[in-house]
mmCIF file of C-alpha atoms and ligand atoms in Angstrom:
data_model
loop_
_atom_site.group_PDB
_atom_site.id
_atom_site.type_symbol
_atom_site.label_atom_id
_atom_site.label_comp_id
_atom_site.label_asym_id
_atom_site.label_seq_id
_atom_site.Cartn_x
_atom_site.Cartn_y
_atom_site.Cartn_z
ATOM 1 C CA LEU Y 22 125.117 109.242 113.484
ATOM 2 C CA LYS Y 23 124.255 106.504 111.409
ATOM 3 C CA ASN Y 24 121.615 104.703 112.113
ATOM 4 C CA SER Y 25 124.472 101.201 112.379
ATOM 5 C CA GLN Y 26 126.991 103.528 115.034
ATOM 6 C CA ILE Y 27 123.697 102.307 117.786
ATOM 7 C CA THR Y 28 123.473 99.147 118.229
ATOM 8 C CA ASP Y 29 121.215 96.928 120.098
ATOM 9 C CA ASN Y 30 123.060 96.324 123.479
ATOM 10 C CA GLU Y 31 122.259 99.910 123.442
ATOM 11 C CA ILE Y 32 118.656 98.668 123.178
ATOM 12 C CA SER Y 33 118.981 96.239 126.486
ATOM 13 C CA GLU Y 34 121.488 99.140 128.338
ATOM 14 C CA LEU Y 35 119.133 101.064 128.003
ATOM 15 C CA MET Y 36 116.134 99.747 128.620
ATOM 16 C CA ILE Y 37 113.897 99.921 132.398
ATOM 17 C CA SER Y 38 113.979 96.611 132.770
ATOM 18 C CA GLN Y 39 110.509 94.903 134.343
ATOM 19 C CA GLU Y 40 111.351 94.789 138.156
ATOM 20 C CA LYS Y 41 111.911 98.769 138.303
ATOM 21 C CA VAL Y 42 108.798 99.384 136.013
ATOM 22 C CA ALA Y 43 105.144 100.267 137.636
ATOM 23 C CA HIS Y 44 102.364 98.624 135.638
ATOM 24 C CA VAL Y 45 98.798 97.073 137.516
ATOM 25 C CA GLN Y 46 97.147 93.823 136.327
ATOM 26 C CA SER Y 47 94.180 93.847 133.769
ATOM 27 C CA ASN Y 48 91.825 92.330 136.404
ATOM 28 C CA ASN Y 49 92.532 94.679 139.113
ATOM 29 C CA PRO Y 50 89.784 97.360 140.296
ATOM 30 C CA LEU Y 51 90.500 101.178 139.591
ATOM 31 C CA ASP Y 52 91.081 101.900 143.562
ATOM 32 C CA HIS Y 53 94.400 99.451 143.200
ATOM 33 C CA ALA Y 54 95.249 100.973 140.042
ATOM 34 C CA LEU Y 55 95.461 104.878 141.399
ATOM 35 C CA LEU Y 56 97.092 104.014 144.201
ATOM 36 C CA VAL Y 57 100.471 102.640 141.778
ATOM 37 C CA LEU Y 58 99.357 105.682 139.161
ATOM 38 C CA ILE Y 59 100.328 108.073 141.648
ATOM 39 C CA LYS Y 60 102.941 106.468 144.395
ATOM 40 C CA SER Y 61 104.502 105.924 141.209
ATOM 41 C CA GLY Y 62 104.288 109.686 139.775
ATOM 42 C CA TYR Y 63 103.582 108.638 135.905
ATOM 43 C CA THR Y 64 101.239 108.880 133.542
ATOM 44 C CA SER Y 65 100.028 106.235 132.145
ATOM 45 C CA ILE Y 66 102.098 102.811 132.800
ATOM 46 C CA PRO Y 67 101.692 99.215 130.998
ATOM 47 C CA VAL Y 68 99.533 97.105 131.867
ATOM 48 C CA LEU Y 69 99.823 93.047 131.747
ATOM 49 C CA ASP Y 70 97.996 89.634 132.081
ATOM 50 C CA LYS Y 71 98.416 87.222 134.351
ATOM 51 C CA GLU Y 72 101.719 84.945 132.253
ATOM 52 C CA TYR Y 73 103.389 89.187 132.168
ATOM 53 C CA LYS Y 74 102.321 89.254 128.830
ATOM 54 C CA VAL Y 75 101.689 92.986 127.619
ATOM 55 C CA GLN Y 76 97.832 93.378 127.284
ATOM 56 C CA GLY Y 77 97.948 97.785 126.643
ATOM 57 C CA GLN Y 78 98.102 100.246 128.764
ATOM 58 C CA VAL Y 79 96.277 102.550 131.776
ATOM 59 C CA GLY Y 80 96.948 106.380 133.160
ATOM 60 C CA LYS Y 81 96.049 108.580 135.502
ATOM 61 C CA ALA Y 82 93.212 110.629 132.456
ATOM 62 C CA GLN Y 83 91.435 107.082 131.884
ATOM 63 C CA ILE Y 84 90.909 106.991 135.643
ATOM 64 C CA LEU Y 85 90.218 110.943 136.036
ATOM 65 C CA ASP Y 86 87.707 110.252 133.326
ATOM 66 C CA SER Y 87 85.574 107.271 135.184
ATOM 67 C CA ILE Y 88 85.848 109.794 138.454
ATOM 68 C CA LEU Y 89 84.369 112.876 136.586
ATOM 69 C CA GLY Y 90 81.061 110.064 135.543
ATOM 70 C CA MET Y 91 80.203 110.066 139.465
ATOM 71 C CA GLU Y 92 78.554 112.311 141.818
ATOM 72 C CA ARG Y 93 81.093 111.366 144.431
ATOM 73 C CA ILE Y 94 84.599 110.112 144.405
ATOM 74 C CA GLU Y 95 83.465 107.133 146.721
ATOM 75 C CA MET Y 96 87.258 104.945 146.488
ATOM 76 C CA GLU Y 97 84.299 101.998 147.200
ATOM 77 C CA ARG Y 98 82.496 102.639 143.837
ATOM 78 C CA LEU Y 99 85.957 102.299 142.152
ATOM 79 C CA HIS Y 100 86.891 98.731 143.416
ATOM 80 C CA GLU Y 101 83.679 98.080 141.423
ATOM 81 C CA TYR Y 102 85.440 99.429 138.397
ATOM 82 C CA PHE Y 103 88.917 96.726 136.469
ATOM 83 C CA VAL Y 104 91.720 98.362 134.672
ATOM 84 C CA SER Y 105 90.395 96.349 132.219
ATOM 85 C CA ASP Y 106 87.103 98.396 131.967
ATOM 86 C CA VAL Y 107 89.594 101.822 131.153
ATOM 87 C CA MET Y 108 92.701 101.307 129.414
ATOM 88 C CA THR Y 109 94.043 101.507 125.735
ATOM 89 C CA ALA Y 110 94.543 98.280 123.877
ATOM 90 C CA LYS Y 111 96.851 100.259 121.902
ATOM 91 C CA VAL Y 112 100.261 100.443 122.671
ATOM 92 C CA PRO Y 113 103.239 100.358 120.966
ATOM 93 C CA ARG Y 114 105.732 97.132 121.754
ATOM 94 C CA MET Y 115 109.314 95.546 119.446
ATOM 95 C CA LYS Y 116 111.035 92.618 120.664
ATOM 96 C CA GLN Y 117 114.405 92.777 122.116
ATOM 97 C CA ASP Y 118 117.147 92.437 119.161
ATOM 98 C CA GLU Y 119 114.512 94.780 117.533
ATOM 99 C CA THR Y 120 116.714 97.780 116.284
ATOM 100 C CA PHE Y 121 117.026 101.042 117.420
ATOM 101 C CA GLY Y 122 115.403 102.653 114.823
ATOM 102 C CA LYS Y 123 112.305 100.914 115.404
ATOM 103 C CA ALA Y 124 112.360 102.328 118.752
ATOM 104 C CA LEU Y 125 112.527 105.834 117.197
ATOM 105 C CA MET Y 126 110.221 105.127 115.315
ATOM 106 C CA LEU Y 127 107.974 104.253 117.464
ATOM 107 C CA SER Y 128 108.479 107.038 119.928
ATOM 108 C CA ILE Y 129 107.064 109.944 117.793
ATOM 109 C CA ASN Y 130 103.934 108.406 118.800
ATOM 110 C CA HIS Y 131 104.168 107.400 121.682
ATOM 111 C CA PRO Y 132 106.295 108.234 125.119
ATOM 112 C CA PHE Y 133 107.259 103.969 125.426
ATOM 113 C CA VAL Y 134 107.988 101.450 123.661
ATOM 114 C CA CYS Y 135 107.485 97.905 125.499
ATOM 115 C CA ILE Y 136 109.972 95.476 124.661
ATOM 116 C CA GLU Y 137 108.982 91.607 123.734
ATOM 117 C CA ASP Y 138 111.115 88.432 124.124
ATOM 118 C CA ASN Y 139 110.257 86.432 121.209
ATOM 119 C CA ASP Y 140 107.595 84.281 123.288
ATOM 120 C CA GLY Y 141 106.416 87.485 124.108
ATOM 121 C CA ALA Y 142 106.966 87.781 127.548
ATOM 122 C CA PHE Y 143 107.414 91.007 129.231
ATOM 123 C CA LEU Y 144 111.133 93.158 129.173
ATOM 124 C CA GLY Y 145 111.093 96.242 130.673
ATOM 125 C CA ILE Y 146 110.202 99.695 127.904
ATOM 126 C CA MET Y 147 111.978 102.045 126.437
ATOM 127 C CA THR Y 148 111.247 105.818 127.137
ATOM 128 C CA ARG Y 149 111.346 108.878 125.004
ATOM 129 C CA ARG Y 150 114.161 110.256 127.535
ATOM 130 C CA SER Y 151 116.641 107.559 127.310
ATOM 131 C CA ILE Y 152 116.487 107.170 123.675
ATOM 132 C CA LEU Y 153 116.205 111.482 123.285
ATOM 133 C CA ALA Y 154 119.761 110.974 126.013
ATOM 134 C CA LEU Y 155 121.426 108.577 123.339
ATOM 135 C CA ILE Y 156 120.803 110.720 120.197
ATOM 136 C CA HIS Y 157 122.765 113.818 122.165
ATOM 137 C CA ARG Y 158 125.140 112.098 123.902
ATOM 138 C CA HIS Y 159 125.915 110.598 120.134
ATOM 139 C CA LEU Y 160 125.738 113.863 118.210
ATOM 140 C CA GLU Y 161 128.452 115.553 121.192
ATOM 141 C CA LYS Y 162 130.750 113.448 120.449
ATOM 142 C CA LEU L 24 123.324 114.085 111.334
ATOM 143 C CA LYS L 25 125.483 116.114 112.176
ATOM 144 C CA ASN L 26 124.065 119.335 113.985
ATOM 145 C CA SER L 27 124.761 121.164 111.410
ATOM 146 C CA GLN L 28 123.032 119.469 109.496
ATOM 147 C CA ILE L 29 120.188 120.458 111.282
ATOM 148 C CA THR L 30 118.566 124.087 110.894
ATOM 149 C CA ASP L 31 117.423 126.950 113.181
ATOM 150 C CA ASN L 32 114.827 127.438 109.992
ATOM 151 C CA GLU L 33 113.257 123.979 110.700
ATOM 152 C CA ILE L 34 112.955 124.869 114.990
ATOM 153 C CA SER L 35 110.609 127.536 113.832
ATOM 154 C CA GLU L 36 108.365 125.173 110.807
ATOM 155 C CA LEU L 37 108.846 121.779 114.042
ATOM 156 C CA MET L 38 107.644 124.193 116.460
ATOM 157 C CA ILE L 39 103.158 123.942 117.065
ATOM 158 C CA SER L 40 102.873 128.281 117.607
ATOM 159 C CA GLN L 41 101.126 129.822 120.010
ATOM 160 C CA GLU L 42 97.857 130.778 118.973
ATOM 161 C CA LYS L 43 97.108 126.382 118.459
ATOM 162 C CA VAL L 44 98.715 125.381 122.121
ATOM 163 C CA ALA L 45 95.799 125.153 124.438
ATOM 164 C CA HIS L 46 97.289 127.000 127.732
ATOM 165 C CA VAL L 47 96.257 127.984 130.535
ATOM 166 C CA GLN L 48 96.304 131.755 132.629
ATOM 167 C CA SER L 49 97.529 131.703 136.642
ATOM 168 C CA ASN L 50 94.838 133.523 137.460
ATOM 169 C CA ASN L 51 92.143 131.238 136.112
ATOM 170 C CA PRO L 52 89.708 129.140 138.636
ATOM 171 C CA LEU L 53 90.525 125.062 138.465
ATOM 172 C CA ASP L 54 87.091 123.690 137.324
ATOM 173 C CA HIS L 55 88.281 125.918 134.064
ATOM 174 C CA ALA L 56 91.933 124.680 134.347
ATOM 175 C CA LEU L 57 90.585 121.066 134.292
ATOM 176 C CA LEU L 58 87.554 121.367 131.197
ATOM 177 C CA VAL L 59 90.587 123.277 129.397
ATOM 178 C CA LEU L 60 92.916 119.598 129.754
ATOM 179 C CA ILE L 61 90.260 116.773 129.834
ATOM 180 C CA LYS L 62 88.661 119.032 125.892
ATOM 181 C CA SER L 63 91.975 119.318 124.427
ATOM 182 C CA GLY L 64 93.259 115.789 125.806
ATOM 183 C CA TYR L 65 96.697 117.067 126.828
ATOM 184 C CA THR L 66 98.763 115.828 130.227
ATOM 185 C CA SER L 67 99.484 119.243 130.884
ATOM 186 C CA ILE L 68 99.155 122.405 129.469
ATOM 187 C CA PRO L 69 101.533 126.240 129.545
ATOM 188 C CA VAL L 70 100.143 127.977 132.212
ATOM 189 C CA LEU L 71 100.636 132.538 130.703
ATOM 190 C CA ASP L 72 100.873 135.569 132.360
ATOM 191 C CA LYS L 73 98.542 138.231 131.663
ATOM 192 C CA GLU L 74 100.878 139.471 129.056
ATOM 193 C CA TYR L 75 101.778 136.238 127.339
ATOM 194 C CA LYS L 76 104.525 135.553 129.667
ATOM 195 C CA VAL L 77 105.007 131.970 130.243
ATOM 196 C CA GLN L 78 104.492 131.433 134.328
ATOM 197 C CA GLY L 79 104.690 127.713 134.355
ATOM 198 C CA GLN L 80 102.658 124.610 133.420
ATOM 199 C CA VAL L 81 99.665 122.516 135.401
ATOM 200 C CA GLY L 82 98.517 119.298 134.364
ATOM 201 C CA LYS L 83 95.392 116.780 135.245
ATOM 202 C CA ALA L 84 97.654 115.813 138.033
ATOM 203 C CA GLN L 85 97.744 117.748 139.776
ATOM 204 C CA ILE L 86 94.230 119.109 139.491
ATOM 205 C CA LEU L 87 93.911 115.263 140.638
ATOM 206 C CA ASP L 88 95.711 115.542 143.650
ATOM 207 C CA SER L 89 93.461 118.315 144.705
ATOM 208 C CA ILE L 90 90.830 117.089 143.769
ATOM 209 C CA LEU L 91 91.360 113.354 145.644
ATOM 210 C CA GLY L 92 92.209 116.270 148.821
ATOM 211 C CA MET L 93 88.323 116.770 148.597
ATOM 212 C CA GLU L 94 85.521 114.303 150.276
ATOM 213 C CA ARG L 95 84.013 114.483 147.507
ATOM 214 C CA ILE L 96 84.256 116.262 143.746
ATOM 215 C CA GLU L 97 82.600 119.206 144.498
ATOM 216 C CA MET L 98 82.693 121.827 140.906
ATOM 217 C CA GLU L 99 81.974 124.664 142.334
ATOM 218 C CA ARG L 100 84.646 123.912 145.209
ATOM 219 C CA LEU L 101 87.631 123.242 142.755
ATOM 220 C CA HIS L 102 85.940 126.943 141.400
ATOM 221 C CA GLU L 103 88.108 128.248 144.507
ATOM 222 C CA TYR L 104 91.475 127.266 143.170
ATOM 223 C CA PHE L 105 92.779 127.860 140.834
ATOM 224 C CA VAL L 106 95.936 127.140 137.935
ATOM 225 C CA SER L 107 99.236 129.826 140.344
ATOM 226 C CA ASP L 108 97.626 127.649 144.015
ATOM 227 C CA VAL L 109 98.683 123.574 141.755
ATOM 228 C CA MET L 110 100.881 124.590 139.161
ATOM 229 C CA THR L 111 104.741 123.664 138.880
ATOM 230 C CA ALA L 112 106.171 126.606 138.111
ATOM 231 C CA LYS L 113 109.634 124.963 136.455
ATOM 232 C CA VAL L 114 109.303 124.163 132.728
ATOM 233 C CA PRO L 115 111.759 124.571 130.833
ATOM 234 C CA ARG L 116 112.106 127.412 127.802
ATOM 235 C CA MET L 117 114.314 128.836 124.661
ATOM 236 C CA LYS L 118 113.850 131.832 122.106
ATOM 237 C CA GLN L 119 113.590 131.096 118.983
ATOM 238 C CA ASP L 120 116.983 131.690 117.984
ATOM 239 C CA GLU L 121 118.985 129.696 119.934
ATOM 240 C CA THR L 122 120.104 125.473 118.497
ATOM 241 C CA PHE L 123 118.304 122.628 117.975
ATOM 242 C CA GLY L 124 120.686 120.874 120.606
ATOM 243 C CA LYS L 125 119.692 123.136 123.091
ATOM 244 C CA ALA L 126 115.732 121.995 122.049
ATOM 245 C CA LEU L 127 116.817 118.323 122.196
ATOM 246 C CA MET L 128 119.229 119.006 125.356
ATOM 247 C CA LEU L 129 116.136 119.799 127.125
ATOM 248 C CA SER L 130 113.950 117.489 125.762
ATOM 249 C CA ILE L 131 115.080 115.125 127.484
ATOM 250 C CA ASN L 132 113.912 115.279 130.680
ATOM 251 C CA HIS L 133 110.890 117.317 129.694
ATOM 252 C CA PRO L 134 107.653 116.546 126.638
ATOM 253 C CA PHE L 135 108.101 119.950 125.931
ATOM 254 C CA VAL L 136 109.427 122.786 125.540
ATOM 255 C CA CYS L 137 108.462 127.122 125.983
ATOM 256 C CA ILE L 138 110.254 128.551 123.024
ATOM 257 C CA GLU L 139 110.339 132.205 123.144
ATOM 258 C CA ASP L 140 110.665 135.777 121.727
ATOM 259 C CA ASN L 141 114.132 138.135 123.326
ATOM 260 C CA ASP L 142 111.485 139.504 125.409
ATOM 261 C CA GLY L 143 109.690 136.971 126.679
ATOM 262 C CA ALA L 144 106.722 136.623 125.032
ATOM 263 C CA PHE L 145 104.696 132.923 124.515
ATOM 264 C CA LEU L 146 105.923 132.554 120.770
ATOM 265 C CA GLY L 147 104.999 128.377 120.859
ATOM 266 C CA ILE L 148 106.224 124.842 122.082
ATOM 267 C CA MET L 149 108.419 122.441 120.668
ATOM 268 C CA THR L 150 107.154 118.669 121.351
ATOM 269 C CA ARG L 151 109.553 115.496 121.588
ATOM 270 C CA ARG L 152 107.119 114.297 118.510
ATOM 271 C CA SER L 153 108.113 117.141 116.754
ATOM 272 C CA ILE L 154 112.393 116.424 117.613
ATOM 273 C CA LEU L 155 111.887 112.048 117.792
ATOM 274 C CA ALA L 156 109.793 112.830 113.841
ATOM 275 C CA LEU L 157 112.816 115.368 112.904
ATOM 276 C CA ILE L 158 115.750 112.641 113.579
ATOM 277 C CA HIS L 159 113.696 110.031 112.095
ATOM 278 C CA ARG L 160 113.018 111.878 109.158
ATOM 279 C CA HIS L 161 117.889 113.167 109.258
ATOM 280 C CA LEU L 162 118.557 109.300 109.471
ATOM 281 C CA GLU L 163 115.892 107.942 107.096
ATOM 282 C CA LYS L 164 117.979 109.626 104.166
HETATM 283 N N1 LIG T 205 109.329 110.449 138.745
HETATM 284 C C1 LIG T 205 110.094 111.615 137.551
HETATM 285 N N2 LIG T 205 111.498 111.412 137.836
HETATM 286 C C2 LIG T 205 112.689 112.422 137.348
HETATM 287 N N3 LIG T 205 111.362 112.898 135.779
HETATM 288 C C3 LIG T 205 109.913 111.878 135.470
HETATM 289 C C4 LIG T 205 109.226 111.244 136.373
HETATM 290 N N4 LIG T 205 108.720 111.056 136.214
HETATM 291 C C5 LIG T 205 107.941 111.920 134.935
HETATM 292 N N5 LIG T 205 109.508 112.194 134.594
HETATM 293 C C6 LIG T 205 109.648 112.795 133.336
HETATM 294 O O1 LIG T 205 107.911 113.755 132.584
HETATM 295 C C7 LIG T 205 108.458 112.482 131.411
HETATM 296 C C8 LIG T 205 106.534 112.253 130.747
HETATM 297 O O2 LIG T 205 106.216 111.739 131.831
HETATM 298 P P1 LIG T 205 105.026 110.970 132.104
HETATM 299 O O3 LIG T 205 104.058 109.777 133.570
HETATM 300 O O4 LIG T 205 104.032 111.494 131.270
HETATM 301 O O5 LIG T 205 105.074 109.229 130.767
HETATM 302 C C9 LIG T 205 106.556 108.291 131.188
HETATM 303 C C10 LIG T 205 105.595 107.251 131.902
HETATM 304 O O6 LIG T 205 104.325 106.508 130.921
HETATM 305 C C11 LIG T 205 105.737 105.992 131.386
HETATM 306 N N6 LIG T 205 107.265 105.197 132.144
HETATM 307 C C12 LIG T 205 108.724 106.078 132.886
HETATM 308 N N7 LIG T 205 109.038 105.421 133.341
HETATM 309 C C13 LIG T 205 108.852 103.924 134.247
HETATM 310 C C14 LIG T 205 108.440 103.466 135.089
HETATM 311 N N8 LIG T 205 110.172 103.048 135.608
HETATM 312 N N9 LIG T 205 107.143 102.554 134.939
HETATM 313 C C15 LIG T 205 106.245 102.729 133.883
HETATM 314 N N10 LIG T 205 106.500 104.232 133.722
HETATM 315 C C16 LIG T 205 107.558 104.501 133.601
HETATM 316 O O7 LIG T 205 106.282 106.654 129.936
HETATM 317 C C17 LIG T 205 106.860 107.875 129.337
HETATM 318 C C18 LIG T 205 108.149 109.227 129.333
HETATM 319 O O8 LIG T 205 108.216 108.269 130.322
HETATM 320 P P2 LIG T 205 110.149 109.346 130.172
HETATM 321 O O9 LIG T 205 111.151 108.800 130.947
HETATM 322 O O10 LIG T 205 110.484 109.619 129.212
HETATM 323 O O11 LIG T 205 109.652 111.174 130.280
HETATM 324 C C19 LIG T 205 109.224 111.507 131.775
HETATM 325 C C20 LIG T 205 110.720 111.564 132.526
HETATM 326 O O12 LIG T 205 110.962 112.829 131.633
HETATM 327 N N1 LIG T 206 95.722 114.705 120.644
HETATM 328 C C1 LIG T 206 96.233 113.722 120.164
HETATM 329 N N2 LIG T 206 96.866 113.319 119.156
HETATM 330 C C2 LIG T 206 97.685 111.923 119.178
HETATM 331 N N3 LIG T 206 99.231 111.573 119.971
HETATM 332 C C3 LIG T 206 99.026 112.845 121.391
HETATM 333 C C4 LIG T 206 97.219 113.513 121.168
HETATM 334 N N4 LIG T 206 97.408 113.548 122.330
HETATM 335 C C5 LIG T 206 98.806 113.558 123.194
HETATM 336 N N5 LIG T 206 99.611 112.402 121.996
HETATM 337 C C6 LIG T 206 101.131 111.905 121.919
HETATM 338 O O1 LIG T 206 101.198 110.894 123.367
HETATM 339 C C7 LIG T 206 101.856 111.624 123.707
HETATM 340 C C8 LIG T 206 101.898 112.476 125.098
HETATM 341 O O2 LIG T 206 101.020 113.701 124.829
HETATM 342 P P1 LIG T 206 100.861 114.141 126.859
HETATM 343 O O3 LIG T 206 99.515 115.253 126.223
HETATM 344 O O4 LIG T 206 100.954 113.395 127.271
HETATM 345 O O5 LIG T 206 101.656 114.993 126.320
HETATM 346 C C9 LIG T 206 102.391 116.869 125.444
HETATM 347 C C10 LIG T 206 101.446 117.734 126.286
HETATM 348 O O6 LIG T 206 102.356 117.988 127.555
HETATM 349 C C11 LIG T 206 102.270 119.028 125.525
HETATM 350 N N6 LIG T 206 101.771 119.287 123.943
HETATM 351 C C12 LIG T 206 101.517 118.644 122.818
HETATM 352 N N7 LIG T 206 101.221 119.609 122.472
HETATM 353 C C13 LIG T 206 100.407 120.627 122.957
HETATM 354 C C14 LIG T 206 100.037 121.761 122.668
HETATM 355 N N8 LIG T 206 98.854 121.567 120.801
HETATM 356 N N9 LIG T 206 98.919 122.397 123.117
HETATM 357 C C15 LIG T 206 100.046 122.252 124.352
HETATM 358 N N10 LIG T 206 100.280 121.191 125.179
HETATM 359 C C16 LIG T 206 100.499 120.250 124.095
HETATM 360 O O7 LIG T 206 103.409 118.664 125.193
HETATM 361 C C17 LIG T 206 103.242 116.713 125.826
HETATM 362 C C18 LIG T 206 104.624 116.286 125.193
HETATM 363 O O8 LIG T 206 103.168 116.769 123.550
HETATM 364 P P2 LIG T 206 104.013 114.954 121.810
HETATM 365 O O9 LIG T 206 102.775 115.385 121.145
HETATM 366 O O10 LIG T 206 105.509 114.884 122.339
HETATM 367 O O11 LIG T 206 104.061 113.791 122.554
HETATM 368 C C19 LIG T 206 102.180 113.965 122.820
HETATM 369 C C20 LIG T 206 101.782 113.056 121.579
HETATM 370 O O12 LIG T 206 103.155 112.036 120.698
#
């Protein structure tokens, strides 16, 4: 398996395209974010701003922490907090025309990597699953 | 990168050894499991029985679901439920003397793989992070 065998063609093919990525906006209230997370089933998802640029990620862990800070779970109280209050700004990103090697490197410490175009608009995500599946296919040949 | 370059030596070296793996027992109450998850910071961890054999995995998602089923979060009520009530029995496993190729294949659909000895006793876990880091190191050469 050589780095050169894995073409950038495969990156845009492997990427989960933005319309299929569960996400929230930074100004959404936490009760909405929680519903998106529960409905999508994912642990953590991208946070986008109004111009569809990546601002960070938010997950059940952060929302669970804020719920546990309350004496009761009151969905109305969750409505008073926003994604921007609890999200992690740190989220790995790369441009669509960068290499598979970079996606591999970023995935070592992150379950997904956000893919952006040259203007910073969100195009989709590369998951560890798709990176591992690709490597497995190449090693099988 | 060939399958043969990645030796089984590297598997036992890469594995997170059982004493460093956060885990719970199937008969632990949920308030204890939640504390272990919050303290360890992990999304999902192995569930072991009294003989230290792997029974499944449990995560914040499952505990969050049971909390949301309650009108209030009452830690005393969480004490009435057990890990066995909410855990997922499905968890990928392999023996320590199996190949890296098998660990890679199992990691496509699972964030961690449980490693067992020939009697089924729990030895540790292989994470996607360590698998991806190993591949990255081999491709860099
Ligand atoms: N509905 C489902 N069906 C089958 N398997 C499922 C599943 N939900 C999760 N998994 C499995 O569990 C892994 C971890 O998911 P998690 O939600 O923690 O972590 C996910 C989540 O945070 C994010 N993610 C994946 N797909 C997403 C999407 N369509 N929208 C938003 N975020 C996504 O990327 C992380 C890594 O995803 P990856 O696929 O590598 O790894 C996934 C996948 O192997
Ligand atoms: N304290 C920390 N410091 C730095 N990075 C952290 C971290 N906690 C999590 N991460 C990062 O987030 C990824 C997903 O963690 P998660 O807890 O969802 O999913 C974890 C967790 O379910 C389990 N896991 C990992 N180490 C564990 C341990 N020592 N005990 C129990 N379960 C563990 O294996 C999954 C995959 O772990 P992996 O390392 O591939 O991937 C980790 C790692 O890249």
